[in-house]
Tab-separated table of C-alpha atoms in Angstrom:
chain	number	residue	atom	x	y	z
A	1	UNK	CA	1.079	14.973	4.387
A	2	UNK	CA	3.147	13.767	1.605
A	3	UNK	CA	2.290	12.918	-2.022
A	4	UNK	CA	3.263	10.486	-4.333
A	5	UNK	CA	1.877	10.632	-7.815
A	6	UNK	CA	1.439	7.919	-10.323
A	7	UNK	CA	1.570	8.592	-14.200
A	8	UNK	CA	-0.377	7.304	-16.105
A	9	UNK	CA	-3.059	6.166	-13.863
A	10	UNK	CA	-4.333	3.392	-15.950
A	11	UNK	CA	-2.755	2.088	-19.958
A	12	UNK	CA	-3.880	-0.425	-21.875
A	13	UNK	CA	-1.325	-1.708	-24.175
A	14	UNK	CA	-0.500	-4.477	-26.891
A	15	UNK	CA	1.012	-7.556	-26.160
A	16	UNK	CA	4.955	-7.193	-27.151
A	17	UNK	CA	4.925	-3.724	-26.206
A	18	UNK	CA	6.768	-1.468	-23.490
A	19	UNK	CA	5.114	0.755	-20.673
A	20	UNK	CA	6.461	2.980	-18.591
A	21	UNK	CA	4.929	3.727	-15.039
A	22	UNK	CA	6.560	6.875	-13.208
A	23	UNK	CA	6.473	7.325	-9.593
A	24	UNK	CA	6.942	10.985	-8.337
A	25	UNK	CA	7.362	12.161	-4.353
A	26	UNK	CA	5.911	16.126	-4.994
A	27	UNK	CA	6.910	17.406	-1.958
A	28	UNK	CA	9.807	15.870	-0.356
A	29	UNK	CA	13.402	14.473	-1.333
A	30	UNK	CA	12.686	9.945	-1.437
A	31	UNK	CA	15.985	8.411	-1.228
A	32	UNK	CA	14.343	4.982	-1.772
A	33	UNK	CA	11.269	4.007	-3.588
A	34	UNK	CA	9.114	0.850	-3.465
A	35	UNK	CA	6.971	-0.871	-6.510
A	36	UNK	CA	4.340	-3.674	-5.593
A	37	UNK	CA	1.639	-5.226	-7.762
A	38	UNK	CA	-1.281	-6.307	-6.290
A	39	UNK	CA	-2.592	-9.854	-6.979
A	40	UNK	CA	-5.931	-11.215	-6.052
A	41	UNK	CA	-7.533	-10.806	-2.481
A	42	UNK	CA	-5.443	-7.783	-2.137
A	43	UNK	CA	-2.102	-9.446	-1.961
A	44	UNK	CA	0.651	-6.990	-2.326
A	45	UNK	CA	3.800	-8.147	-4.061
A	46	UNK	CA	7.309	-6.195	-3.271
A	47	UNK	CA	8.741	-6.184	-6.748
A	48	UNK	CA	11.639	-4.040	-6.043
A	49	UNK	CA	13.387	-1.151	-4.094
A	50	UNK	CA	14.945	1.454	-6.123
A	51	UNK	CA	17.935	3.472	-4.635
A	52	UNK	CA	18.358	7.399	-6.222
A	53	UNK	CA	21.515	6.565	-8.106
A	54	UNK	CA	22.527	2.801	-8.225
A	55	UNK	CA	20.957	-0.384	-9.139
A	56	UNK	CA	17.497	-1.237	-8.268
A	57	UNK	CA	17.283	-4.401	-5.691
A	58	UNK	CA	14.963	-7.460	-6.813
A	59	UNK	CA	12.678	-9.181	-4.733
A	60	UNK	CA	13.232	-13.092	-5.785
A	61	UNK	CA	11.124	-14.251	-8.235
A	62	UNK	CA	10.734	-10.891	-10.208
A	63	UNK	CA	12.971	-10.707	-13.475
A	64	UNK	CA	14.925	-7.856	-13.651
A	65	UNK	CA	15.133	-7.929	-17.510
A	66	UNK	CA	11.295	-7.280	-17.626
A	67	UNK	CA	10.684	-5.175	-15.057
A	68	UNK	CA	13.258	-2.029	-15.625
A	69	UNK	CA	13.516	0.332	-12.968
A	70	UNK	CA	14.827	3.480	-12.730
A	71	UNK	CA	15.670	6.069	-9.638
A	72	UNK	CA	17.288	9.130	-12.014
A	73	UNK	CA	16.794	11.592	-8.716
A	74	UNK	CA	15.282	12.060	-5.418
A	75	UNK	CA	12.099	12.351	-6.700
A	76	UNK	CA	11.513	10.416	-9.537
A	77	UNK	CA	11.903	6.749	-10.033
A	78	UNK	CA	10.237	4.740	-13.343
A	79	UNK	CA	9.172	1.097	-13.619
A	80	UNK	CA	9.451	0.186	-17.207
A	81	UNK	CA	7.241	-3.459	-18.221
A	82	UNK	CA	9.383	-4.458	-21.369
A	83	UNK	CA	7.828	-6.748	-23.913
A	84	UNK	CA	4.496	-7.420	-21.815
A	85	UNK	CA	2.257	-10.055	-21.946
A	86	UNK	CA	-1.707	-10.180	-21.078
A	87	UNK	CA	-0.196	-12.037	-17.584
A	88	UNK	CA	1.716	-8.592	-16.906
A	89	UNK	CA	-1.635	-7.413	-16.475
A	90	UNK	CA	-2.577	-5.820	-13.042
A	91	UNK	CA	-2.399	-2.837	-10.271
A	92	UNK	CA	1.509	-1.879	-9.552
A	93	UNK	CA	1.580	0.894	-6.522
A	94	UNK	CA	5.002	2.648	-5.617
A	95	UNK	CA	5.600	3.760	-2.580
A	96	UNK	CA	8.226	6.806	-1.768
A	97	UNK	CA	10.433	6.531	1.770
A	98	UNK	CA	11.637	9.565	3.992
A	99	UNK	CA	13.437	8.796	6.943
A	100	UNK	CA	11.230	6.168	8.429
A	101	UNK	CA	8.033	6.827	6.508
A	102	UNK	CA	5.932	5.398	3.331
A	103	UNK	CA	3.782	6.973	1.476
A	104	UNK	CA	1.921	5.088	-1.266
A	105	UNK	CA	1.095	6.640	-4.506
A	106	UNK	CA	-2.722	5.619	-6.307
A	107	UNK	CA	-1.033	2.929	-8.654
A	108	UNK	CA	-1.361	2.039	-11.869
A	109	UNK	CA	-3.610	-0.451	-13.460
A	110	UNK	CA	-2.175	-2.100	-16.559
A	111	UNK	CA	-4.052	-4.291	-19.258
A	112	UNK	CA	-2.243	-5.908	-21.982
A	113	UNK	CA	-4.451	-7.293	-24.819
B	1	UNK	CA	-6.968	13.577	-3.774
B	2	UNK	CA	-6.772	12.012	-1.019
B	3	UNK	CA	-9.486	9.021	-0.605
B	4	UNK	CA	-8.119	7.269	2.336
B	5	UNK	CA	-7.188	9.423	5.126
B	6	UNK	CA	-4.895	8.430	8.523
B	7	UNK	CA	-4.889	11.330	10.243
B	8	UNK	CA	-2.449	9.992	12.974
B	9	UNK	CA	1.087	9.561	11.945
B	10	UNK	CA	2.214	8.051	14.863
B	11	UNK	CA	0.436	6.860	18.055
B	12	UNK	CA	2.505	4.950	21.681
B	13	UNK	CA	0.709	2.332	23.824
B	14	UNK	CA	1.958	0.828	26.774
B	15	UNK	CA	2.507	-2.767	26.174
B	16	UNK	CA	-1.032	-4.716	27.601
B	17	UNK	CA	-3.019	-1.868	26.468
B	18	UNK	CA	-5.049	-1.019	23.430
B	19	UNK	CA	-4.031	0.133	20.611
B	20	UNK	CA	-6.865	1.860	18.459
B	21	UNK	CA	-5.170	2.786	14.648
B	22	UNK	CA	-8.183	5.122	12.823
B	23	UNK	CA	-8.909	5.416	9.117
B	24	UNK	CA	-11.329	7.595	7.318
B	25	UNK	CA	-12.534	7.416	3.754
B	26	UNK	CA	-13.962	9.623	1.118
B	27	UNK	CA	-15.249	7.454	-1.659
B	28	UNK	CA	-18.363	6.014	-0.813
B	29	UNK	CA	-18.310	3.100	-3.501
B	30	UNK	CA	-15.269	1.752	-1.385
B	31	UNK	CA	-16.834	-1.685	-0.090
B	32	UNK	CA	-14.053	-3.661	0.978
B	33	UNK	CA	-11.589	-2.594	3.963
B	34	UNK	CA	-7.755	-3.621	4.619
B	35	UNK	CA	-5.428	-3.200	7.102
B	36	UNK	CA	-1.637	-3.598	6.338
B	37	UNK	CA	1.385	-4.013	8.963
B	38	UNK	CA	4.944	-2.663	7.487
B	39	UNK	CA	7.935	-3.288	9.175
B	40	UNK	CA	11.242	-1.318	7.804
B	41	UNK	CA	13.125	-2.498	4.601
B	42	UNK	CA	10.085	-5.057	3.974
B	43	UNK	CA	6.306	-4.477	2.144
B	44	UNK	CA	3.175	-4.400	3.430
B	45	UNK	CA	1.965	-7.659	4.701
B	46	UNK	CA	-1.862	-8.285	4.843
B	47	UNK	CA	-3.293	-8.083	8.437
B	48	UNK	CA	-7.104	-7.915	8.649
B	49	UNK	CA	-9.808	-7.103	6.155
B	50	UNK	CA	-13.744	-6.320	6.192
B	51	UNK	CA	-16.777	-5.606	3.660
B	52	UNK	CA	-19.431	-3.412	4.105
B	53	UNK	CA	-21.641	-5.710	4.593
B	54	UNK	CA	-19.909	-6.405	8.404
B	55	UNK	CA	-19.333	-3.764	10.746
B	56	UNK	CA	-16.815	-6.010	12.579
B	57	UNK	CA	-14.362	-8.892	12.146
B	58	UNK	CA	-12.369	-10.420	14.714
B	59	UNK	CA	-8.930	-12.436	14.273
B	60	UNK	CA	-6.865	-13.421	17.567
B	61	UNK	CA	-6.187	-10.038	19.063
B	62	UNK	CA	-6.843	-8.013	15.850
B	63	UNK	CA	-10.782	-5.985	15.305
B	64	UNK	CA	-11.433	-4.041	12.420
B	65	UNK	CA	-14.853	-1.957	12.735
B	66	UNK	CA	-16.494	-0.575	10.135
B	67	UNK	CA	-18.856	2.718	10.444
B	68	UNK	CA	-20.657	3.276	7.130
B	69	UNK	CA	-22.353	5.672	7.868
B	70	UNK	CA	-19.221	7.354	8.906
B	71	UNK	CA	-17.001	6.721	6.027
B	72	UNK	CA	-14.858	5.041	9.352
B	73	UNK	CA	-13.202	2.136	10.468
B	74	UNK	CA	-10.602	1.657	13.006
B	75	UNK	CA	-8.278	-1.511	14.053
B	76	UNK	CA	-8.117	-2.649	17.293
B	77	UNK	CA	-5.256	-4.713	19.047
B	78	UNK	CA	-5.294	-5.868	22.341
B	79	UNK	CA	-3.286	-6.480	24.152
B	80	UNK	CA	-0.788	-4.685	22.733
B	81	UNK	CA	2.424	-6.160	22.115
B	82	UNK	CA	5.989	-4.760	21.686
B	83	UNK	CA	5.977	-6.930	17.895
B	84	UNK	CA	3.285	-5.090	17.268
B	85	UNK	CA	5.083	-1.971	16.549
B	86	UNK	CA	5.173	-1.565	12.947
B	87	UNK	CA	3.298	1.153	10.108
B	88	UNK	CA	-0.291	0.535	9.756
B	89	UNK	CA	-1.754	0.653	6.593
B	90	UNK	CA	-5.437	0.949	5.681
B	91	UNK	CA	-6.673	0.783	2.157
B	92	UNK	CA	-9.858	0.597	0.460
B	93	UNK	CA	-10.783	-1.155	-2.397
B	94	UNK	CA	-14.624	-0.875	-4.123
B	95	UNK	CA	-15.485	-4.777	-4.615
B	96	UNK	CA	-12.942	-7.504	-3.969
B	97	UNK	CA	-9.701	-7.757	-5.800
B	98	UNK	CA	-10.427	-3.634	-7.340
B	99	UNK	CA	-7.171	-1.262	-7.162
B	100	UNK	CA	-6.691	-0.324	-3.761
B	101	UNK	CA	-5.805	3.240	-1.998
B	102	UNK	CA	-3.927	3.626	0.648
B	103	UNK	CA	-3.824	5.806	3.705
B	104	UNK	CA	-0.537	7.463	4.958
B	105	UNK	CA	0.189	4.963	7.581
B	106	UNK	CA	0.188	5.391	11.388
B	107	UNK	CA	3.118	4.314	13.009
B	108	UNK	CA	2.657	2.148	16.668
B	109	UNK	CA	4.984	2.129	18.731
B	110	UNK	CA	4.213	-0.204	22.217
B	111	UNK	CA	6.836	0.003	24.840
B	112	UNK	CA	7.573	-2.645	27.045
């Protein structure tokens, strides 16, 4: 089946500072990539949907100016947390499309002191 | 690696029937079971869950069963409906609220 990777798998980081999470598809060509974060009882948040070579598309309620995302090809898109805070803290999961498929990638789990 | 396995990508039911959606797992500290619906365009949206210490939970027409010993649990809708035709999800968390993994989805399709 097909992979999605995750890098880095978990960061901890300062308050104030930026982290970028990439999201790789290793085996196939994703035109359109998902990011979630996961909130308590399992809850999973659509943050975004990132398009390979335009502007990423915001789910309501996520700020745009925090949460920088990237799709620079088919097979890599970034999620950038700028300036975060201790409540930025938490599990974000991509997930990479083709055709009608998802595949998830293992996530990332970020702590901010 | 790949710690939560859905070895069907795809699986058709005749509308009435039952559907039966299968997930394996690796990891045996994984104590806490989810299954996720995804419809095109949107995320996941939570469906059914169960913790090891159940090896069944019931909601309307939705059954998840749990086989420890197995490393295997399945979800079970019945009847069948053609709304029900979405990606299913399972994932696997160990405790409540832990990062979760995620299977490869099996697609349902139930015709009318």
């Amino acid at each position: 089946g097909a992979v999605v990777s995750q890098h880095p798998s978990r960061v901890i980081c300062k308050s104030g500072t930026s982290v970028k999470i990439e999201c790789r598809s290793l085996d196939f060509q994703a035109t359109t990539m998902f990011w979630y974060r996961q909130f308590p009882k399992q809850s999973l948040m659509l943050m975004a949907t990132s398009n390979e070579g335009s502007k990423a598309t915001y789910e309501q309620g996520v700020e745009k100016d925090k949460f920088l995302i990237n799709h620079a090809s088919l097979t890599l898109s970034t999620l950038t947390v700028t300036s975060a805070h201790p409540e930025d803290s938490s599990f974000y999961i991509c997930s990479a499309g083709r055709e009608a498929e998802q595949f998830f990638g293992p996530g990332t789990r970020l702590t901010v002191l | 690696d790949q710690q939560v396995k859905q070895n069907s990508p795809s699986l058709s039911v005749q509308e009435g029937r039952i559907s039966i959606l299968n997930c394996d797992y690796t990891n045996s500290m994984f104590d806490y079971f989810l299954w996720y619906k995804k419809y095109p365009a949107e995320g996941p949206t939570f469906l059914i869950s169960i913790s090891s210490i159940k090896d069944k939970n019931e909601d309307g027409r939705f059954t998840v069963f749990l086989n420890k010993s197995a490393k295997h649990l399945s979800l079970h809708i019945v009847p069948s409906q053609p709304g029900d035709s979405a990606v299913y999800f399972c994932a696997a968390s160990a405790r409540k609220d832990n990062d979760m993994r995620f299977g490869a989805g099996t697609r349902l399709t139930v015709k009318p």
